Short mmCIF file of C-alpha atoms and ligand atoms in Angstrom, two decimals:
data_model
loop_
_atom_site.label_atom_id
_atom_site.label_comp_id
_atom_site.label_asym_id
_atom_site.label_seq_id
_atom_site.Cartn_x
_atom_site.Cartn_y
_atom_site.Cartn_z
CA MET A 11 -11.55 12.12 -7.57
CA ILE A 12 -11.86 8.66 -9.25
CA ARG A 13 -15.35 7.07 -9.42
CA LEU A 14 -15.41 3.33 -8.73
CA ARG A 15 -19.00 2.11 -8.67
CA GLY A 16 -20.61 3.94 -5.75
CA LEU A 17 -17.34 4.92 -4.23
CA GLU A 18 -15.17 7.96 -5.01
CA ILE A 19 -11.52 7.70 -4.17
CA PRO A 20 -8.94 10.52 -4.37
CA THR A 21 -6.39 10.66 -7.15
CA VAL A 22 -3.61 10.21 -4.56
CA VAL A 23 -3.85 6.96 -2.54
CA GLN A 24 -1.58 4.96 -0.21
CA SER A 25 -0.59 1.52 -1.41
CA PRO A 26 -0.82 -1.64 0.82
CA MET A 27 2.53 -2.49 2.37
CA ALA A 28 3.01 -5.56 4.52
CA ASN A 29 4.39 -4.77 8.01
CA CYS A 30 4.15 -0.97 7.23
CA THR A 31 0.60 0.29 6.49
CA ASP A 32 -0.90 -0.83 9.84
CA LEU A 33 -3.31 1.34 11.88
CA PRO A 34 -0.73 3.64 13.53
CA PHE A 35 0.82 4.42 10.12
CA ARG A 36 -2.56 5.15 8.59
CA LEU A 37 -3.58 7.40 11.49
CA ILE A 38 -0.37 9.44 11.16
CA ALA A 39 -0.83 9.56 7.44
CA ARG A 40 -4.45 10.80 7.71
CA ASP A 41 -3.30 13.56 10.12
CA HIS A 42 -1.17 14.76 7.23
CA GLY A 43 -3.71 14.66 4.47
CA MET A 44 -3.80 11.12 3.27
CA ARG A 45 -7.40 10.40 2.18
CA PHE A 46 -7.46 6.71 1.06
CA ALA A 47 -5.35 3.75 2.18
CA PHE A 48 -5.12 0.02 2.13
CA LEU A 49 -4.47 -2.42 4.89
CA GLU A 50 -1.40 -4.60 4.58
CA MET A 51 -2.17 -7.59 2.25
CA ILE A 52 -4.35 -10.23 3.93
CA SER A 53 -4.16 -13.90 3.20
CA SER A 54 -7.65 -15.00 1.91
CA GLU A 55 -7.22 -18.43 3.42
CA ALA A 56 -6.33 -16.98 6.84
CA LEU A 57 -9.32 -14.59 6.76
CA VAL A 58 -11.71 -17.39 5.83
CA ARG A 59 -10.33 -19.58 8.60
CA GLY A 60 -10.56 -16.66 11.11
CA VAL A 61 -6.90 -16.78 12.01
CA ARG A 62 -6.54 -14.30 15.00
CA SER A 63 -3.30 -12.61 13.89
CA THR A 64 -4.91 -11.87 10.47
CA LEU A 65 -8.05 -10.36 12.09
CA GLU A 66 -5.69 -8.27 14.31
CA MET A 67 -3.97 -6.96 11.16
CA MET A 68 -7.33 -5.77 10.03
CA GLN A 69 -8.05 -3.47 12.91
CA THR A 70 -9.35 -0.04 12.04
CA LEU A 71 -11.19 2.91 13.62
CA PRO A 72 -13.99 5.22 12.56
CA GLU A 73 -11.37 8.00 11.91
CA ASP A 74 -9.45 5.53 9.70
CA ARG A 75 -11.91 5.60 6.86
CA PRO A 76 -12.25 5.09 3.96
CA VAL A 77 -9.88 2.04 3.90
CA GLY A 78 -9.59 -0.75 1.41
CA ALA A 79 -8.52 -4.33 2.11
CA GLN A 80 -6.19 -6.36 -0.20
CA LEU A 81 -6.41 -10.09 -0.56
CA VAL A 82 -3.71 -12.40 -1.54
CA GLY A 83 -4.47 -15.92 -2.67
CA CYS A 84 -5.23 -18.04 -5.75
CA ASP A 85 -8.27 -20.16 -5.01
CA PRO A 86 -11.36 -18.39 -6.69
CA ASP A 87 -13.92 -19.80 -4.17
CA VAL A 88 -11.80 -18.86 -1.12
CA MET A 89 -11.06 -15.36 -2.67
CA GLY A 90 -14.82 -14.86 -3.25
CA GLU A 91 -15.66 -15.92 0.31
CA ALA A 92 -12.99 -13.60 1.61
CA ALA A 93 -14.18 -10.74 -0.43
CA ALA A 94 -17.80 -11.16 0.98
CA ARG A 95 -16.33 -11.05 4.52
CA ILE A 96 -14.34 -7.89 3.71
CA GLU A 97 -17.58 -6.18 2.55
CA ALA A 98 -19.44 -7.37 5.70
CA MET A 99 -16.59 -5.99 7.87
CA GLY A 100 -17.21 -2.50 6.43
CA PHE A 101 -14.20 -1.95 4.25
CA ALA A 102 -14.77 0.48 1.34
CA LEU A 103 -13.13 -1.66 -1.39
CA VAL A 104 -11.48 -5.00 -1.94
CA ASP A 105 -8.28 -5.35 -3.93
CA ILE A 106 -6.56 -8.42 -5.36
CA ASN A 107 -2.81 -8.75 -5.13
CA LEU A 108 -1.13 -9.61 -8.50
CA GLY A 109 2.19 -8.12 -7.65
CA CYS A 110 3.73 -9.73 -4.63
CA PRO A 111 7.15 -11.09 -5.66
CA VAL A 112 7.82 -13.08 -2.37
CA PRO A 113 8.87 -16.62 -3.21
CA LYS A 114 6.48 -18.20 -0.65
CA ILE A 115 3.51 -16.45 -2.10
CA VAL A 116 4.49 -17.04 -5.72
CA SER A 117 5.20 -20.81 -5.20
CA ASN A 118 1.71 -21.06 -3.76
CA GLY A 119 0.30 -19.56 -6.97
CA GLY A 120 -0.64 -16.15 -5.61
CA GLY A 121 0.65 -12.54 -6.03
CA SER A 122 2.70 -11.95 -9.21
CA LYS A 123 2.35 -15.63 -10.20
CA LEU A 124 -1.17 -14.83 -11.31
CA LEU A 125 0.19 -12.53 -14.06
CA ARG A 126 1.17 -15.76 -15.82
CA GLU A 127 -2.16 -17.50 -15.08
CA PRO A 128 -4.74 -15.26 -16.75
CA GLU A 129 -7.38 -17.93 -16.71
CA THR A 130 -7.14 -18.47 -12.95
CA ALA A 131 -6.92 -14.67 -12.49
CA GLY A 132 -10.17 -14.25 -14.46
CA LYS A 133 -11.93 -16.84 -12.28
CA ILE A 134 -10.79 -15.01 -9.15
CA PHE A 135 -11.98 -11.64 -10.60
CA ALA A 136 -15.35 -13.05 -11.51
CA LYS A 137 -15.90 -14.83 -8.15
CA MET A 138 -14.99 -11.76 -6.22
CA VAL A 139 -17.10 -9.35 -8.31
CA ARG A 140 -20.09 -11.74 -7.79
CA ALA A 141 -19.40 -12.11 -4.10
CA VAL A 142 -19.76 -8.44 -3.12
CA GLN A 143 -23.01 -6.38 -3.25
CA ARG A 144 -21.86 -2.75 -3.10
CA ILE A 145 -18.14 -2.31 -2.84
CA PRO A 146 -15.76 -2.04 -5.85
CA VAL A 147 -13.27 -4.74 -6.60
CA THR A 148 -9.83 -3.62 -7.88
CA VAL A 149 -6.62 -5.32 -8.93
CA LYS A 150 -3.02 -4.25 -8.01
CA MET A 151 -0.39 -5.72 -10.29
CA ARG A 152 3.15 -5.46 -11.70
CA LEU A 153 3.92 -4.91 -15.31
CA GLY A 154 4.66 -8.58 -15.90
CA PHE A 155 6.35 -11.57 -14.40
CA SER A 156 9.58 -11.03 -16.42
CA ASP A 157 8.37 -9.15 -19.47
CA GLY A 158 8.47 -5.41 -18.65
CA SER A 159 6.72 -4.27 -21.78
CA GLY A 160 3.39 -4.01 -19.97
CA GLU A 161 1.72 -6.56 -22.34
CA GLU A 162 1.14 -9.05 -19.55
CA ALA A 163 -0.43 -6.35 -17.28
CA ALA A 164 -2.50 -5.05 -20.18
CA ARG A 165 -3.90 -8.53 -20.80
CA ILE A 166 -4.81 -8.95 -17.18
CA ALA A 167 -6.31 -5.46 -17.07
CA ARG A 168 -8.53 -6.33 -20.01
CA ILE A 169 -9.72 -9.55 -18.36
CA ALA A 170 -10.29 -7.64 -15.13
CA GLN A 171 -12.37 -5.03 -16.97
CA ASP A 172 -14.45 -7.67 -18.66
CA CYS A 173 -15.14 -9.31 -15.28
CA GLY A 174 -16.45 -6.08 -13.73
CA VAL A 175 -13.27 -5.01 -11.84
CA ALA A 176 -13.62 -1.23 -11.17
CA ALA A 177 -9.95 -0.14 -11.49
CA VAL A 178 -6.44 -1.47 -11.67
CA SER A 179 -3.19 -0.06 -10.25
CA VAL A 180 0.14 -0.92 -11.81
CA HIS A 181 3.62 -0.93 -10.19
CA GLY A 182 5.99 -0.16 -13.09
CA ARG A 183 8.35 -3.07 -12.45
CA THR A 184 8.25 -6.87 -13.15
CA ARG A 185 8.36 -9.60 -10.64
CA GLU A 186 11.88 -10.53 -11.71
CA GLN A 187 13.03 -6.95 -10.96
CA GLY A 188 11.81 -7.00 -7.41
CA TYR A 189 12.64 -3.52 -6.28
CA THR A 190 15.68 -3.09 -8.54
CA GLY A 191 16.00 -0.55 -11.37
CA SER A 192 13.32 2.03 -11.70
CA ALA A 193 9.62 1.91 -12.45
CA ASP A 194 8.78 2.26 -16.07
CA TYR A 195 6.15 4.92 -16.47
CA GLU A 196 5.84 4.54 -20.23
CA ALA A 197 4.89 0.84 -19.82
CA ILE A 198 2.28 1.85 -17.27
CA GLY A 199 0.97 4.16 -20.04
CA ARG A 200 0.60 1.14 -22.29
CA VAL A 201 -1.58 -0.50 -19.73
CA LYS A 202 -3.56 2.62 -19.28
CA ARG A 203 -4.33 2.83 -22.95
CA SER A 204 -5.45 -0.78 -23.15
CA VAL A 205 -8.50 -0.32 -20.95
CA SER A 206 -11.24 2.16 -20.18
CA ILE A 207 -11.43 1.59 -16.40
CA PRO A 208 -9.25 3.88 -14.21
CA VAL A 209 -5.66 2.97 -14.07
CA ILE A 210 -3.60 4.06 -11.01
CA GLY A 211 0.16 4.35 -11.47
CA ASN A 212 2.67 3.27 -8.86
CA GLY A 213 6.46 3.07 -8.37
CA ASP A 214 9.16 5.39 -7.16
CA VAL A 215 7.01 8.35 -6.33
CA MET A 216 9.27 9.97 -3.71
CA ASP A 217 8.13 13.63 -4.11
CA GLY A 218 5.82 15.99 -6.02
CA ALA A 219 8.08 16.04 -9.07
CA SER A 220 8.10 12.23 -9.52
CA ALA A 221 4.32 12.07 -9.08
CA LEU A 222 3.87 14.61 -11.75
CA ARG A 223 6.21 12.72 -14.04
CA LEU A 224 4.32 9.47 -13.44
CA ARG A 225 1.01 11.18 -14.38
CA THR A 226 2.41 13.09 -17.31
CA VAL A 227 4.32 10.12 -18.90
CA SER A 228 1.69 7.41 -18.23
CA GLY A 229 -1.43 9.33 -18.50
CA CYS A 230 -2.71 7.43 -15.34
CA ASP A 231 -5.88 8.53 -13.54
CA GLY A 232 -4.38 8.37 -10.04
CA VAL A 233 -1.12 8.04 -8.21
CA MET A 234 -0.37 5.43 -5.57
CA LEU A 235 2.28 6.24 -2.99
CA GLY A 236 4.42 3.49 -1.49
CA ARG A 237 7.80 3.65 0.20
CA GLY A 238 7.94 7.44 -0.23
CA ALA A 239 5.46 7.87 2.58
CA LEU A 240 7.46 5.79 5.14
CA GLY A 241 8.49 8.22 7.80
CA ASN A 242 7.41 11.02 5.43
CA PRO A 243 3.62 11.68 5.83
CA TRP A 244 4.27 15.15 4.47
CA ILE A 245 4.55 13.62 0.99
CA TYR A 246 0.69 13.51 0.55
CA GLN A 247 0.36 17.25 0.64
CA GLU A 248 3.47 17.72 -1.53
CA VAL A 249 2.12 15.32 -4.15
CA GLU A 250 -1.39 16.82 -4.11
CA ALA A 251 0.20 20.25 -4.47
CA ALA A 252 2.33 19.17 -7.45
CA LEU A 253 -0.69 17.44 -9.22
CA GLY A 254 -2.81 20.48 -8.52
CA ALA A 255 -0.22 22.96 -9.74
CA ALA A 256 -0.18 24.58 -6.24
CA PRO A 257 3.00 25.89 -4.52
CA THR A 258 5.12 23.27 -2.86
CA PRO A 259 4.54 23.07 0.91
CA PRO A 260 7.74 23.67 3.09
CA LYS A 261 9.77 20.61 4.07
CA PRO A 262 9.24 19.43 7.64
CA THR A 263 11.64 20.74 10.25
CA LEU A 264 13.67 18.41 12.48
CA ALA A 265 11.34 19.40 15.37
CA GLN A 266 8.32 18.40 13.32
CA ARG A 267 9.93 15.03 12.45
CA LYS A 268 10.68 14.36 16.12
CA ALA A 269 7.07 15.25 17.09
CA VAL A 270 5.55 12.86 14.54
CA ALA A 271 8.06 10.11 15.43
CA LEU A 272 7.01 10.38 19.13
CA ARG A 273 3.27 10.31 18.12
CA HIS A 274 3.96 7.16 15.99
CA LEU A 275 5.61 5.57 19.01
CA GLU A 276 2.53 6.28 21.18
CA LEU A 277 0.14 4.96 18.61
CA GLN A 278 2.18 1.77 18.05
CA ALA A 279 2.29 1.27 21.82
CA ARG A 280 -1.47 1.72 21.85
CA TYR A 281 -2.46 -0.53 19.01
CA ASP A 282 0.28 -3.14 18.72
CA ALA A 283 0.69 -5.75 21.40
CA HIS A 284 4.43 -6.00 20.68
CA PRO A 285 5.47 -2.52 19.61
CA VAL A 286 9.26 -2.55 20.36
CA GLY A 287 10.39 -4.79 17.44
CA PRO A 288 8.46 -2.89 14.64
CA LEU A 289 9.30 0.61 16.18
CA ARG A 290 13.11 -0.11 15.89
CA ARG A 291 12.46 -0.08 12.10
CA ILE A 292 9.69 2.50 11.88
CA LEU A 293 11.30 5.21 13.99
CA CYS A 294 14.46 5.11 11.81
CA TRP A 295 12.33 6.05 8.79
CA TYR A 296 11.76 9.55 10.18
CA PHE A 297 15.40 10.43 10.35
CA ARG A 298 16.76 8.68 7.31
CA ASP A 299 18.31 11.72 5.67
CA ALA A 300 19.17 13.71 8.74
CA PRO A 301 22.82 14.09 9.91
CA GLY A 302 23.49 11.47 12.60
CA ALA A 303 20.94 8.98 11.10
CA ALA A 304 23.40 6.02 11.08
CA ALA A 305 24.30 6.40 14.80
CA PHE A 306 20.65 6.79 15.63
CA ARG A 307 19.84 3.58 13.72
CA GLY A 308 22.57 1.77 15.63
CA ARG A 309 21.17 2.90 19.02
CA MET A 310 17.59 2.31 18.00
CA HIS A 311 18.32 -1.27 17.09
CA GLN A 312 19.72 -1.90 20.52
CA ALA A 313 16.89 -0.20 22.32
CA GLN A 314 14.91 -2.67 24.67
CA SER A 315 12.04 -0.46 25.78
CA LEU A 316 9.65 2.28 24.62
CA GLU A 317 11.16 4.62 27.24
CA GLU A 318 14.61 4.19 25.71
CA MET A 319 13.26 4.85 22.24
CA ARG A 320 11.45 7.95 23.46
CA ASP A 321 14.73 9.26 24.96
CA LEU A 322 16.64 8.55 21.73
CA ILE A 323 14.10 10.61 19.71
CA VAL A 324 14.09 13.52 22.16
CA ALA A 325 17.94 13.58 22.15
CA PHE A 326 18.22 13.38 18.38
C1 FMN B 406 7.91 -3.57 2.71
C2 FMN B 406 6.90 -3.60 1.57
C3 FMN B 406 5.76 -4.26 1.68
C4 FMN B 406 4.83 -4.31 0.68
N1 FMN B 406 3.68 -5.06 0.78
C5 FMN B 406 2.75 -4.98 -0.19
C6 FMN B 406 1.45 -5.58 -0.04
O1 FMN B 406 1.13 -6.08 1.01
N2 FMN B 406 0.69 -5.65 -1.11
C7 FMN B 406 0.98 -5.00 -2.31
O2 FMN B 406 0.18 -4.99 -3.26
N3 FMN B 406 2.12 -4.38 -2.52
C8 FMN B 406 3.03 -4.34 -1.51
N4 FMN B 406 4.28 -3.72 -1.64
C9 FMN B 406 4.50 -2.96 -2.91
C10 FMN B 406 4.05 -1.49 -2.79
O3 FMN B 406 2.78 -1.35 -2.45
C11 FMN B 406 4.42 -0.73 -4.01
O4 FMN B 406 3.73 -1.30 -5.04
C12 FMN B 406 5.89 -0.78 -4.36
O5 FMN B 406 6.66 -0.53 -3.17
C13 FMN B 406 6.23 0.26 -5.39
O6 FMN B 406 5.92 1.51 -5.00
P1 FMN B 406 7.00 2.56 -4.39
O7 FMN B 406 8.20 2.52 -5.34
O8 FMN B 406 6.32 3.91 -4.43
O9 FMN B 406 7.42 2.00 -3.09
C14 FMN B 406 5.15 -3.75 -0.60
C15 FMN B 406 6.35 -2.98 -0.79
C16 FMN B 406 7.28 -2.97 0.32
C17 FMN B 406 8.53 -2.14 0.19
#
């Protein structure tokens, strides 16, 4: 476990992912051993304005705890106000996004742009830490904007630590890299060694072996899973086993994949007002590596109703 102020989080956590880590995803993940997750990133401006679609993205349930919320934005006052609201809403932790590479976010001064704006980043950290009473504030970032050495992230991590931020997580790529190349675990290690607060490593953890490599190479305190968990909730137990030197659990059978895909469909139908569009993408995750995946994807993208989708899964 990693201690962050009054909160303990497990050493394996689920990252925030826009359009992915919604309530149905998290409920499925928790059924399979995931013990700490984040919402998708939330715009601080939209939260403070009370935009309905943003509040809908924050829906959770008692069985979906503990859960952290991540804010994106660049105005220290708005970020502080949004952090206070997140605490009042009962979230366990508030995180700040310094990694998002999306041009619209970066051109507004948020996400990975803040890696190049240490002064503004420091103001945001200080405001948010002061705005909350009990919950920890954390920062999630990339290695740098274009410099992959880890120096930019280390500088931000030191500022964060000085402001009272409880932990940082580091995706081992730059903004310029986007999702190309591979995550640099040695550079994450340089960030880890530059601060005394916990550092959680992130990037390209697709199985137990890669999680172990991330921890061994970087010396990080925890491991954050991202894309590796999409359609693969079995990864949490595999990673926990690898990090705990326990035997690798068996891979899921096709029947298990189908059963979980069907449950995901039902949960999406229950909690999402417009489930068909997202499910065309989500349901393909479960069969990515199975023979017949390409044909399934083609049919799924044509599907117009939940019934059609259900039939496609059953017939796979
Ligand atoms: C579709 C998608 C959405 C993402 N959304 C967010 C987000 O909202 N906030 C964030 O900090 N990172 C976001 N990320 C980055 C991931 O959390 C993670 O840092 C990145 O994918 C690297 O980890 P991985 O290689 O294990 O996937 C997103 C990534 C993807 C692919």
